[in-house]
Coordinates of C-alpha atoms and ligand atoms in Angstrom, one line a residue:
X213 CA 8.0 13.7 -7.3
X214 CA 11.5 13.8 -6.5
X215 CA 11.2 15.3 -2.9
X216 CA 9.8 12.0 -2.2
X217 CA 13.3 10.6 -3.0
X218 CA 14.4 12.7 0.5
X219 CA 11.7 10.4 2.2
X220 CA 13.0 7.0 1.3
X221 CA 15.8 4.7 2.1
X222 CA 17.7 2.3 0.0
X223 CA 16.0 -1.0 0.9
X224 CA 17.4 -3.9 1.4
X225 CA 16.5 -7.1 -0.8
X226 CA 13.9 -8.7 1.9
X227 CA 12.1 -5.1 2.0
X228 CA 11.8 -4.6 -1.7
X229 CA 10.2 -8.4 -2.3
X230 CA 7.5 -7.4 0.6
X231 CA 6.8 -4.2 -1.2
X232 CA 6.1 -5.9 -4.5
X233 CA 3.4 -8.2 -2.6
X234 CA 2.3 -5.2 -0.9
X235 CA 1.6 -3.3 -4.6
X236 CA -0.2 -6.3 -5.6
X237 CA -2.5 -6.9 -2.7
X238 CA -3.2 -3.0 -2.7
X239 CA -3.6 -2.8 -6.7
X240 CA -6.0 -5.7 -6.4
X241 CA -8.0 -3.9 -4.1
X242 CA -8.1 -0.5 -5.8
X243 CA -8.6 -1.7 -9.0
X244 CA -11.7 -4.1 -7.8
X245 CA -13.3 -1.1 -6.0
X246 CA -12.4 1.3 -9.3
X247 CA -14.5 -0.8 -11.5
X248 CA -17.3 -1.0 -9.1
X249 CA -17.3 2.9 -9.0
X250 CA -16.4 3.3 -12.0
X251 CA -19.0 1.2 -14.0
X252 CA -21.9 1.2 -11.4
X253 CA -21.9 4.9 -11.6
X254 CA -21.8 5.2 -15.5
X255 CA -24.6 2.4 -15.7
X256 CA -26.2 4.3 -12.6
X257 CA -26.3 7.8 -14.9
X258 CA -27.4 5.9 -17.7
X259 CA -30.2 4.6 -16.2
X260 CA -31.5 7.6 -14.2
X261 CA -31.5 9.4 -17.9
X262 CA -33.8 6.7 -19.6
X263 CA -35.8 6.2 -16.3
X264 CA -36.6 10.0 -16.7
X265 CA -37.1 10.0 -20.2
X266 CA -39.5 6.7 -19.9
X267 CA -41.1 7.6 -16.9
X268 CA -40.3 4.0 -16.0
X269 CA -40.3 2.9 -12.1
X270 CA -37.6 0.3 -13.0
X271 CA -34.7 2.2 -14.3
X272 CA -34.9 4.7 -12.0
X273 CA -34.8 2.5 -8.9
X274 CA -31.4 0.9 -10.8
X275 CA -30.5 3.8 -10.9
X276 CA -30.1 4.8 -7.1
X277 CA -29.5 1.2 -6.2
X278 CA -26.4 1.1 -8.5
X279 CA -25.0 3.6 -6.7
X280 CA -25.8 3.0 -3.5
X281 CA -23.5 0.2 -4.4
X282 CA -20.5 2.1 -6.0
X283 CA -20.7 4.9 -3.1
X284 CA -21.0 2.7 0.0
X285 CA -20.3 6.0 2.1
X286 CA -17.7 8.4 2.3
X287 CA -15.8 6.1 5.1
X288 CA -15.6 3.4 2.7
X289 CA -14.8 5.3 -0.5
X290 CA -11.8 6.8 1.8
X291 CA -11.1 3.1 2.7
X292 CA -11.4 1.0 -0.6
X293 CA -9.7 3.9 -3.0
X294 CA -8.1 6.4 -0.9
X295 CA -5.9 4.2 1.1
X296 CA -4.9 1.7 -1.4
X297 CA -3.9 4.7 -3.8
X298 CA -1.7 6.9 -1.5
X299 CA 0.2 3.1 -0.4
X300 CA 0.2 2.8 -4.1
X301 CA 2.2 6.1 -4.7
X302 CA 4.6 5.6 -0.8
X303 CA 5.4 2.2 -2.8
X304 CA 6.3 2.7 -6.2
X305 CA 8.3 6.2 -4.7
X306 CA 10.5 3.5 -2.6
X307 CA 10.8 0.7 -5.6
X308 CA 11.8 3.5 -8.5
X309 CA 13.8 5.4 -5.5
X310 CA 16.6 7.6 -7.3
X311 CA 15.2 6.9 -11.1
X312 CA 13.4 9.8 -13.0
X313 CA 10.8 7.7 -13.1
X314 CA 7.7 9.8 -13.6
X315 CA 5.5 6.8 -12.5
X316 CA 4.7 8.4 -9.0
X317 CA 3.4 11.8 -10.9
X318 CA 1.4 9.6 -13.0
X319 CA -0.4 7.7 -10.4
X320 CA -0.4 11.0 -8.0
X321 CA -1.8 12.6 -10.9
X322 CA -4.9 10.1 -11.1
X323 CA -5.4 10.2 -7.1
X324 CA -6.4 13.5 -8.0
X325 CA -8.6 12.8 -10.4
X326 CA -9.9 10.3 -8.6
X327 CA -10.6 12.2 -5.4
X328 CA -12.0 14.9 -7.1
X329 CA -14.5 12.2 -9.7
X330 CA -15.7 11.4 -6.1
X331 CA -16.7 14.4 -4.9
X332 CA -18.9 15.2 -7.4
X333 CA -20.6 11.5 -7.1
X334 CA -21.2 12.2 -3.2
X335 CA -23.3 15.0 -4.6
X336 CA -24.8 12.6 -7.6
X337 CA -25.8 10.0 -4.9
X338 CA -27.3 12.8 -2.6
X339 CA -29.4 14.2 -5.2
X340 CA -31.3 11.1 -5.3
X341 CA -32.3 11.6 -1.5
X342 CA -33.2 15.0 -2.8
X343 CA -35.8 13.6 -5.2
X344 CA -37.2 11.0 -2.5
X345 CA -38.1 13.9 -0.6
X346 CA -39.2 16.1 -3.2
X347 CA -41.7 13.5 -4.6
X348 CA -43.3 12.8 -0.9
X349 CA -43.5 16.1 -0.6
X350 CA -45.8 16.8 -3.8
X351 CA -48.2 13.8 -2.7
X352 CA -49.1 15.3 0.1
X353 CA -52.6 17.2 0.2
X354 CA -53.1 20.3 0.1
X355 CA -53.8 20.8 3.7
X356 CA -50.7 18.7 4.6
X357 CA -48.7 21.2 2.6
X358 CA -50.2 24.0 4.7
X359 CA -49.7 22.7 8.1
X360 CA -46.3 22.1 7.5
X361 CA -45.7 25.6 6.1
X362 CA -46.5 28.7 3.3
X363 CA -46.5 26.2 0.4
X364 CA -45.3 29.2 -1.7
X365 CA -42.1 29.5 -0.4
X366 CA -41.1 26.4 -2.1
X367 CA -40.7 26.6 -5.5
X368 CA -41.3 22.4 -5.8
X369 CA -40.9 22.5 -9.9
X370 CA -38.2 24.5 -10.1
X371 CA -36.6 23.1 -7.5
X372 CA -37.1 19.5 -9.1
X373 CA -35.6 20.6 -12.4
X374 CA -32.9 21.8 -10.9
X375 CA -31.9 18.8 -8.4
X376 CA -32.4 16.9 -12.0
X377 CA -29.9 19.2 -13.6
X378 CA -27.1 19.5 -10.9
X379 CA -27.9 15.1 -10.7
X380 CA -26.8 15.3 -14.1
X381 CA -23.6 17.5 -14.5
X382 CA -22.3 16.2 -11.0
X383 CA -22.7 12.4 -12.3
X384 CA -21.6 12.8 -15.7
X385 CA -18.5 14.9 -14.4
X386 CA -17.8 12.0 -11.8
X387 CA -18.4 9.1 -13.6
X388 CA -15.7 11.0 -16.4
X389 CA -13.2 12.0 -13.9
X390 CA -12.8 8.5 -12.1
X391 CA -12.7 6.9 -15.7
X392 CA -10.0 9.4 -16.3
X393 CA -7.8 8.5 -13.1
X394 CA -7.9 5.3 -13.8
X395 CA -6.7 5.6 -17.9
X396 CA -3.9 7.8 -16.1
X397 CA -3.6 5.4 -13.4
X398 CA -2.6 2.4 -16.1
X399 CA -0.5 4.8 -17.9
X400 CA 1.8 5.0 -14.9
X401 CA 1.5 1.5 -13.6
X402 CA 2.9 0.8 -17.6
X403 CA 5.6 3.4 -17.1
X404 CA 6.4 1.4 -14.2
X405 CA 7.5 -1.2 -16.6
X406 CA 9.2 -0.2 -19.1
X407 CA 12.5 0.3 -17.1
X408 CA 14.1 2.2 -20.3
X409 CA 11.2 5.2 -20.2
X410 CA 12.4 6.0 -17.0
X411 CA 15.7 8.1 -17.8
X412 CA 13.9 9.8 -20.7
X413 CA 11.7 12.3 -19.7
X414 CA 8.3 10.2 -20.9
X415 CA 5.8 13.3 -22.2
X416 CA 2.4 12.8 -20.4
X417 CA 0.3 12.2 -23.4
X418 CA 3.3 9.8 -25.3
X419 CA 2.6 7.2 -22.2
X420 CA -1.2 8.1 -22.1
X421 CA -1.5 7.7 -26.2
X422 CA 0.6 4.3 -26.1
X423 CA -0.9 1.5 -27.3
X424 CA 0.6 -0.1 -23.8
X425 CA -1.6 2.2 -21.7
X426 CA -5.0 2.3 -24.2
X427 CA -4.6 -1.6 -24.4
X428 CA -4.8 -1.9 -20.5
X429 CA -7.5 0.5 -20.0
X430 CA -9.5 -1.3 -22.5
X431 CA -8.6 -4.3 -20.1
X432 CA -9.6 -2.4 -17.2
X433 CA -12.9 -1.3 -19.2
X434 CA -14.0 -4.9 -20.4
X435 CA -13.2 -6.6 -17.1
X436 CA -15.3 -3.9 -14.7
X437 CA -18.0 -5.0 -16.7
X438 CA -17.6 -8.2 -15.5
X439 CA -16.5 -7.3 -11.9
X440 CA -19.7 -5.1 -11.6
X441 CA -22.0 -7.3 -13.0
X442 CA -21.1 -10.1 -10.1
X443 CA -21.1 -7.3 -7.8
X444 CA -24.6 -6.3 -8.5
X445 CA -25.5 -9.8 -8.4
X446 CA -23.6 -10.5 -4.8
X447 CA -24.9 -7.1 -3.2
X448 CA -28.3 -6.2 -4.4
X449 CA -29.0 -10.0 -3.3
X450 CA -26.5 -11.7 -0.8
X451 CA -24.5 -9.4 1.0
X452 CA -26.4 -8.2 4.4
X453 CA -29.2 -9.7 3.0
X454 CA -29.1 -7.8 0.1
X455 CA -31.3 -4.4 -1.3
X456 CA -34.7 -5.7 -0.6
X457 CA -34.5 -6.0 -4.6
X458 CA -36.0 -9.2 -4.1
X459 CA -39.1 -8.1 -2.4
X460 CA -39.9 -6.8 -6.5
X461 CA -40.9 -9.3 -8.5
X462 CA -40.5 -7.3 -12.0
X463 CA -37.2 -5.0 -10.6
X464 CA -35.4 -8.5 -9.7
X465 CA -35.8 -10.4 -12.7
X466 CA -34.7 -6.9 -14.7
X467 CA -31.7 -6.5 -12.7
X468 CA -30.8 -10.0 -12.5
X469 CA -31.3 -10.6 -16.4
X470 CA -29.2 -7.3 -17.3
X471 CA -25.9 -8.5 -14.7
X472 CA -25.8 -12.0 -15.8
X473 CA -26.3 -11.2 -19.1
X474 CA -23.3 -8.3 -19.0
X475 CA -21.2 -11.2 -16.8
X476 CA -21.4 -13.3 -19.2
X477 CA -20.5 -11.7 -22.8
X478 CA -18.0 -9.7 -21.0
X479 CA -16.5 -12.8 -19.5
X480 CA -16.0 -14.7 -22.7
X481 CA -14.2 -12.3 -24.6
X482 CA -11.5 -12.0 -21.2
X483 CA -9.7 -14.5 -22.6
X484 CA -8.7 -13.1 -25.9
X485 CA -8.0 -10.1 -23.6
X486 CA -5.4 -11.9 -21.7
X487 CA -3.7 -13.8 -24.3
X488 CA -3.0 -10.0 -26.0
X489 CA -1.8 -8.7 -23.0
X490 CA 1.2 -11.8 -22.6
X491 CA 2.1 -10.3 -26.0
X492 CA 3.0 -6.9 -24.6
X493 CA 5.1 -7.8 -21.6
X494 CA 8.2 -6.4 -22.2
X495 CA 11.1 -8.9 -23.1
X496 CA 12.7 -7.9 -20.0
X497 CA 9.7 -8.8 -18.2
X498 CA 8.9 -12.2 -19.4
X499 CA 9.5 -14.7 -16.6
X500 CA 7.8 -18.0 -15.7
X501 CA 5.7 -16.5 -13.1
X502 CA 4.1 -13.6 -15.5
X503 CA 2.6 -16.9 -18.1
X504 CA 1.6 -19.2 -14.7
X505 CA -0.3 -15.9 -13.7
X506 CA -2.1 -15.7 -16.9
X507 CA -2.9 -19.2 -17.3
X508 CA -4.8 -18.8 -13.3
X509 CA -6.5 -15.7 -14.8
X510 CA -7.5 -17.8 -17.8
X511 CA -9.1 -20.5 -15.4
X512 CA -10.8 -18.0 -13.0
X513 CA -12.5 -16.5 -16.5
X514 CA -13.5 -19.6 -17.5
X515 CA -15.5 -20.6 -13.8
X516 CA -16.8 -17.3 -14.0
X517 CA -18.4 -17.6 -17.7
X518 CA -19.3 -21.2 -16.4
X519 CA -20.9 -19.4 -13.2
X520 CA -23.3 -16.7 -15.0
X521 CA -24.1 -19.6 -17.8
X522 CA -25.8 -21.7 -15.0
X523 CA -27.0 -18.7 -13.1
X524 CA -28.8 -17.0 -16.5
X525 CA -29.9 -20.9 -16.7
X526 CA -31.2 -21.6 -13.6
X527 CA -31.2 -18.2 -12.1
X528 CA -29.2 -19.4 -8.7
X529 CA -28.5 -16.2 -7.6
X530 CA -26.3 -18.1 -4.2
X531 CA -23.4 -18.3 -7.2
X532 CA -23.2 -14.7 -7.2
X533 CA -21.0 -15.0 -4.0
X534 CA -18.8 -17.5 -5.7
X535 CA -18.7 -15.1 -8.7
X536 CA -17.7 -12.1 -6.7
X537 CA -14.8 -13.8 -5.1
X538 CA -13.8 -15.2 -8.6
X539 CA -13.5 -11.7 -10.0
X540 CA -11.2 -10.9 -7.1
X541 CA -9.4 -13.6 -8.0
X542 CA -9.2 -12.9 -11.2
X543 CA -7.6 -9.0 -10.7
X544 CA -5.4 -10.3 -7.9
X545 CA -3.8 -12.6 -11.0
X546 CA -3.7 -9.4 -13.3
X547 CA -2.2 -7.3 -10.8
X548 CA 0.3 -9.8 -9.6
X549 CA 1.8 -10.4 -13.2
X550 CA 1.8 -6.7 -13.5
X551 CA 3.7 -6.7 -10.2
X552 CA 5.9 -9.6 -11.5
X553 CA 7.0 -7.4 -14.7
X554 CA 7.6 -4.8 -12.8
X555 CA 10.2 -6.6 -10.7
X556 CA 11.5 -8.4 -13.7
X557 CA 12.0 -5.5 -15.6
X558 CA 13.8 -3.4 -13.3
X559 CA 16.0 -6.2 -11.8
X560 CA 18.8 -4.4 -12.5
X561 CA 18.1 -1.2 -10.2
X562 CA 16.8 -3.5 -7.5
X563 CA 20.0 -5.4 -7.3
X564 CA 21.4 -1.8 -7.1
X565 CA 18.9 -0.8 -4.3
X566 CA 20.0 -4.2 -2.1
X567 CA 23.4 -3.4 -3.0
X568 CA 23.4 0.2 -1.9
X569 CA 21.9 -1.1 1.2
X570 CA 24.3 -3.2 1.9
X571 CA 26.8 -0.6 1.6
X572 CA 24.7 1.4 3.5
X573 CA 24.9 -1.3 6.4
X574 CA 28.3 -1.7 6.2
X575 CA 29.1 2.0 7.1
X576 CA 27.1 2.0 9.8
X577 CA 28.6 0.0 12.0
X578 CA 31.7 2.6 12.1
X579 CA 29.5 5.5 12.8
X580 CA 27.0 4.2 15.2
X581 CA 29.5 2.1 17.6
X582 CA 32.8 3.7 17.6
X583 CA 35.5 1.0 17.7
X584 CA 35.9 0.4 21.8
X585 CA 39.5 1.0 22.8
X586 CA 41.0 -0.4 26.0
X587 CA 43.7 2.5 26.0
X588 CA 41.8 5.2 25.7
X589 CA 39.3 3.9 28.4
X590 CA 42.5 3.6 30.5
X591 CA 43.4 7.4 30.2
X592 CA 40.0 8.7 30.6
X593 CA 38.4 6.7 33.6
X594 CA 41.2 4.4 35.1
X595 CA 44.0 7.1 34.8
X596 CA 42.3 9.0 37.5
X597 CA 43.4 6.7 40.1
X598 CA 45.8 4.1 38.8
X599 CA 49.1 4.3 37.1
X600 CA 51.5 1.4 36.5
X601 CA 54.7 2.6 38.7
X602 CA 53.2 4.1 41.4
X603 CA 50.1 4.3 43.8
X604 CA 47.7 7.0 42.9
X605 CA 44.3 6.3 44.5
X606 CA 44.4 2.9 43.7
X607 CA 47.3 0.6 43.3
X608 CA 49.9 0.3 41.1
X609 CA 49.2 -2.1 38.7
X610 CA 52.9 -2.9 37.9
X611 CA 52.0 -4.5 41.8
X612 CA 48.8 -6.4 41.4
X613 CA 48.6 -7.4 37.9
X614 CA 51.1 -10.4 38.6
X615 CA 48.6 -12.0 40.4
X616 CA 45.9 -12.0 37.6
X617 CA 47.5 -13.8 34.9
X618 CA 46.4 -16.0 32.8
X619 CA 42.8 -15.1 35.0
X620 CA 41.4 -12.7 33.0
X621 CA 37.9 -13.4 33.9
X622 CA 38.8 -12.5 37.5
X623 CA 40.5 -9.3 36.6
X624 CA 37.4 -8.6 34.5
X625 CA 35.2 -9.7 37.5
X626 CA 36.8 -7.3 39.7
X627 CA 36.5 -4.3 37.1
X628 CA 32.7 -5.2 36.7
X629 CA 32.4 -5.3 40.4
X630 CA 35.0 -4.2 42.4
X631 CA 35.2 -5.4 45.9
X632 CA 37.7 -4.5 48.6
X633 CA 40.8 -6.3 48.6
X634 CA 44.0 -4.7 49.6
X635 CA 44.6 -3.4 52.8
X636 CA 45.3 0.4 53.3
X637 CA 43.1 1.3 50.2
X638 CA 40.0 2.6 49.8
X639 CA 37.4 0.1 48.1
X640 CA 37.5 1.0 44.3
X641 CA 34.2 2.8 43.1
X642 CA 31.8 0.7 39.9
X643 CA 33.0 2.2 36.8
X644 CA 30.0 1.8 34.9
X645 CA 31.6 0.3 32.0
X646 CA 29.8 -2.6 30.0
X647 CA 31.5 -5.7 29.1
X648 CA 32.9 -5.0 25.9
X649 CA 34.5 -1.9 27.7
X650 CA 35.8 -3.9 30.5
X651 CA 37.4 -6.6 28.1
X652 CA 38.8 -3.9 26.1
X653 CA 40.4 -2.4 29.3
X654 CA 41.3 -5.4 31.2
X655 CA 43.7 -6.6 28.0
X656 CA 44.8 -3.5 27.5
X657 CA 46.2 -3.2 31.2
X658 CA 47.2 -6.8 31.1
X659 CA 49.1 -5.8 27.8
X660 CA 51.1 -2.7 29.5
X661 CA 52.0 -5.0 32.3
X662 CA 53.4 -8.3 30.6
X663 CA 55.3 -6.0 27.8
X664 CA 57.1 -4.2 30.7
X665 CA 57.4 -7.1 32.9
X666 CA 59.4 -9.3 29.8
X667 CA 61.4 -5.8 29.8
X668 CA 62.1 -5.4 33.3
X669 CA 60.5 -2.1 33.5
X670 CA 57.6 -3.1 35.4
X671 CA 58.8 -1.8 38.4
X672 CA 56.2 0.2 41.1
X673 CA 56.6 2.4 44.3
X674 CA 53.8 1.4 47.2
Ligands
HEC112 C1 38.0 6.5 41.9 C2 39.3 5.9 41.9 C3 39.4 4.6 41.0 C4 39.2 4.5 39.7 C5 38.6 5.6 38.8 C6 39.6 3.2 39.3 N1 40.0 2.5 40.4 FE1 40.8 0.6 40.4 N2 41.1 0.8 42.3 C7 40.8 1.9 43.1 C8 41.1 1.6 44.5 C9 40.9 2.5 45.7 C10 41.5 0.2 44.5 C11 41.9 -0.6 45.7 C12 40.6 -1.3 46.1 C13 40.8 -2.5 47.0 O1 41.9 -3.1 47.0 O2 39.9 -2.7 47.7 C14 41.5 -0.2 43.1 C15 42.0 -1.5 42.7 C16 42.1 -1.9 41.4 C17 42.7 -3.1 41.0 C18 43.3 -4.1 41.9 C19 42.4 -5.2 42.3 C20 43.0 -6.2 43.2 O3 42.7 -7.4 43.1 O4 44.0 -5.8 43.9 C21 42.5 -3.2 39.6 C22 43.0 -4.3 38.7 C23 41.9 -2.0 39.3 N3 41.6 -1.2 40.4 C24 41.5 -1.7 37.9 C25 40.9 -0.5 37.6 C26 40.5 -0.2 36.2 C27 40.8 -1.1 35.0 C28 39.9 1.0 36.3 C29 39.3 1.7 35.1 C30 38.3 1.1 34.4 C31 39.9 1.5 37.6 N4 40.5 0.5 38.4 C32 39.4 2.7 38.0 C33 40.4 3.1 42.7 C34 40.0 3.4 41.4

């Protein structure tokens, strides 16, 4: 992506800092959302297959409801993935700016499959509106049938079959495609960090096929498990007062028995998760903050397995809230260590980017304010109307300069705002000059004057 190096400045130490938080908070929220999508959607098509093939009630309402949750609505998929992954690419294009880091194509590369993954789940999701009114439509009477119109003209079987057939392709081709981004997703995020892939030209499938990326997405995999299972618990019952799942004696219990059940195995084996991923930080990478980080994670992992223990136990579903915000808590710690490795790891170009900056800075001032010079703002503007020796316009200053030495804040007052003084003279026009400008000129004048003055040439006619 190197046009995106034309976009982007050298930043200055302050800046880059900020955008590190910035790529944590927005990784955080990307990745939270991904593994709602990406799991409710699989579990979702899973479902929807069994419920068909079992005829069961059950499943099939899972089905829709899981996602309803994943695909909140277009505005909010734009929102919770969209967003966070185009700040994602802006980000890492300013961090890596002027390596050959292929990390922005990678993580471009899995917006796209991204985007598209959702596209065909927009259709998945709809499909299931398509069967609601499909099936009210065959349970109407005969007579209702005809007084809405020629029953004929509807083919309602073959249409059924075929809703149930494009359900299928566009859910399995969604579900695969946002699985997909995100494998390519972590491949790039890891290419982020290993600062001595960046000159080499990487080879797609040598970053997607190293151990690096496959162990992270099987971190990804295991803990959306657990990130879906509290979200199913804190929106199908708390949030906005829920799905109505609770209305359903049998559906509740199912659903609630399958998340907390799913929370919690996938929960316990996090921390064996974690503990392997400290072992692949890169040496360069290994800083205080990147083991404090794990050790939060760690915690947050054990209040969660502690949280869906007492819920399968009591089946207090108000801890779902608490268990929702602990799996945000617990990928805002993954994502921060990442974020710490990545600054770790490429020190050495940062402290080139703040130093190029810095150079950058100290050019500027040349360019942007030209050095002010009392001489030349003599000849152009004062030069017009005053020369030492003689009268012009104005007097010579060989004549009135005597009288403002060792004043130059009056001389400098009277350039500012020039009032009438001499007799036989015009009053002097505002010059328009700002105060740097009338310093400059004033000691410049004041110069002229002494220098010929101490040489007896500071003679003037009237
Ligand atoms: C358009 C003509 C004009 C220009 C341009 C002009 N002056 Fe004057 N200047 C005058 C006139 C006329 C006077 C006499 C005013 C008076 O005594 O009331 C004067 C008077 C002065 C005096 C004498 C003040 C005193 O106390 O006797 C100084 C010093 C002076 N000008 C400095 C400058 C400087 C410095 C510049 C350039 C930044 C400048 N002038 C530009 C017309 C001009």
């Amino acid at each position: 992506m190197h046009f995106l190096n034309n976009l982007v400045n050298p930043e200055s130490g302050e800046r880059l800092t900020l955008l590190y938080y910035l790529l944590s908070f927005v990784s955080t929220m990307l990745v939270t959302y991904m593994a709602i999508a990406a799991t409710g959607s699989s579990l979702s098509l899973y479902f929807n297959r069994k419920g068909l093939k079992k005829g069961d009630r059950i499943y099939r309402r899972f089905a829709r409801n899981l996602i309803d949750v994943a695909m909140p609505g277009k505005g909010a998929v734009a929102a919770l993935a969209g967003l966070p992954i185009v700040t994602i690419i802006l980000i890492y294009a300013e961090l890596l700016y002027n390596t050959n880091a292929d990390v922005t194509n990678f993580i471009t590369g899995s917006a796209i499959l991204i985007i598209v993954g959702f596209m065909f789940l927009i259709a998945y999701r709809y499909s299931f509106r398509l069967e609601g009114f499909i099936e009210s439509y065959k349970k109407l009477t005969p007579s209702q049938k005809a007084e809405i119109g020629d029953a004929s003209i509807v083919d309602i079987d073959s249409m059924e079959v075929s809703a149930h057939q494009t359900r299928r392709r566009a859910g399995l081709f969604g579900t695969v495609l946002l699985w997909v981004g995100m494998w390519a997703f972590m491949g790039g995020s890891n290419l982020a960090l290993n600062g001595q892939a960046w000159t080499k030209d990487a080879g797609m499938f040598a970053v997607l096929f190293s151990w690096t990326t496959i162990w992270s997405f099987i971190h990804f995999i295991t803990a959306a498990v657990v990130i879906e299972s509290a979200a199913i618990l804190f929106f199908f019952y708390i949030w906005d007062g829920g799905l109505g799942a609770s209305n359903d004696e049998a559906y509740s219990s199912f659903v609630k028995r399958f998340a907390m059940n799913a929370g919690l195995l996938f929960a316990i084996v996090q921390p064996l998760i974690i503990l392997i991923d400290l072992t692949l930080v890169p040496s360069a990478a290994r800083d205080g903050a990147v083991f404090g980080l794990a050790g939060l994670g760690l915690l947050i992992v054990f209040i969660l397995v502690h949280f869906f223990f007492q819920m399968l136990k009591g089946r207090k579903i108000r801890l779902g809230s608490y268990a929702f915000i602990g799996v945000v808590v617990m990928v805002g710690a993954w994502m921060t260590a990442k974020g710490v490795s990545f600054s770790q790891s490429n020190r050495a170009h940062y402290q080139l980017m703040a130093d190029n900056y810095d150079k950058m800075l100290s050019e500027l001032p040349e360019v942007q304010t030209a050095k002010i010079n009392g001489e030349d703002i003599y000849k152009q503007t004062c030069s017009a109307c005053h020369r030492f020796d003689r009268r012009l316009v104005g007097p010579a200053y060989n004549m009135v300069l005597g009288s403002y030495e060792g004043k130059m804040d009056d001389l400098e007052n009277f350039i500012m705002n020039p009032r009438q003084v001499l007799q036989g003279y015009p009053p002097m026009p505002k010059q328009g000059l700002n105060e740097a400008q009338v310093k400059a000129v004033a000691q410049y004048i004041m110069n002229v004057y002494q220098t010929e003055e101490k040489n007896g040439t500071a003679t003037y006619t009237k």
